[in-house]
Amino acid sequence: NAANTKSASWSQRTKGQAQSGALDTISKSFLLRRLQKDVLKSLLPPRQEYLLFCKPSNLQCKIYHDLTKGNRIMTEPLVTLTNL
């Protein structure tokens, strides 16, 4: 659409705005606007959260401690964590 280009003339922009307004008028009767929270409330059961504790392995504990203490021995911590 020429009206959307940076170099569009005043008449092209005016025509584009008019066409956009006409499209909005036609499509408003077909579109149903609802908020996401309203849709989720009507379609999904209430959310339930569970907190489970899983004891980390010895290797996971070592990696965690190395990362949190700023130990520079691990040059690629993400690679190490991925390889677990």
PDB file of C-alpha atoms in Angstrom, residues 2-37:
ATOM      1  CA  ALA A   2       1.506   3.295  -1.107  1.00  0.00           C
ATOM      2  CA  ALA A   3      -0.096   5.197   1.790  1.00  0.00           C
ATOM      3  CA  ASN A   4       2.101   3.325   4.285  1.00  0.00           C
ATOM      4  CA  THR A   5       5.399   4.272   2.697  1.00  0.00           C
ATOM      5  CA  LYS A   6       7.614   7.038   3.984  1.00  0.00           C
ATOM      6  CA  SER A   7       7.450   8.878   0.682  1.00  0.00           C
ATOM      7  CA  ALA A   8       3.626   8.773   0.385  1.00  0.00           C
ATOM      8  CA  SER A   9       1.981  11.963  -0.741  1.00  0.00           C
ATOM      9  CA  TRP A  10      -0.648  13.798   1.296  1.00  0.00           C
ATOM     10  CA  SER A  11      -3.450  12.516  -0.958  1.00  0.00           C
ATOM     11  CA  GLN A  12      -2.211   8.924  -0.683  1.00  0.00           C
ATOM     12  CA  ARG A  13      -2.107   9.178   3.115  1.00  0.00           C
ATOM     13  CA  THR A  14      -5.597  10.707   3.234  1.00  0.00           C
ATOM     14  CA  LYS A  15      -6.973   7.983   0.961  1.00  0.00           C
ATOM     15  CA  GLY A  16      -5.261   5.301   3.080  1.00  0.00           C
ATOM     16  CA  GLN A  17      -6.741   6.702   6.295  1.00  0.00           C
ATOM     17  CA  ALA A  18     -10.203   6.799   4.731  1.00  0.00           C
ATOM     18  CA  GLN A  19      -9.905   3.192   3.558  1.00  0.00           C
ATOM     19  CA  SER A  20      -8.649   2.129   6.987  1.00  0.00           C
ATOM     20  CA  GLY A  21     -11.616   3.836   8.650  1.00  0.00           C
ATOM     21  CA  ALA A  22     -14.038   2.137   6.243  1.00  0.00           C
ATOM     22  CA  LEU A  23     -12.470  -1.254   6.979  1.00  0.00           C
ATOM     23  CA  ASP A  24     -12.737  -0.625  10.732  1.00  0.00           C
ATOM     24  CA  THR A  25     -16.430   0.263  10.373  1.00  0.00           C
ATOM     25  CA  ILE A  26     -17.178  -2.921   8.418  1.00  0.00           C
ATOM     26  CA  SER A  27     -15.115  -5.273  10.572  1.00  0.00           C
ATOM     27  CA  LYS A  28     -16.352  -3.977  13.976  1.00  0.00           C
ATOM     28  CA  SER A  29     -19.620  -5.857  13.537  1.00  0.00           C
ATOM     29  CA  PHE A  30     -17.755  -9.142  13.042  1.00  0.00           C
ATOM     30  CA  LEU A  31     -15.073  -8.859  15.721  1.00  0.00           C
ATOM     31  CA  LEU A  32     -15.674  -9.858  19.297  1.00  0.00           C
ATOM     32  CA  ARG A  33     -13.201  -8.252  21.662  1.00  0.00           C
ATOM     33  CA  ARG A  34     -12.695 -10.027  24.960  1.00  0.00           C
ATOM     34  CA  LEU A  35     -10.054  -9.723  27.619  1.00  0.00           C
ATOM     35  CA  GLN A  36      -7.699 -12.666  28.030  1.00  0.00           C
ATOM     36  CA  LYS A  37      -8.455 -12.944  31.740  1.00  0.00           C
TER      37      LYS A  37
END
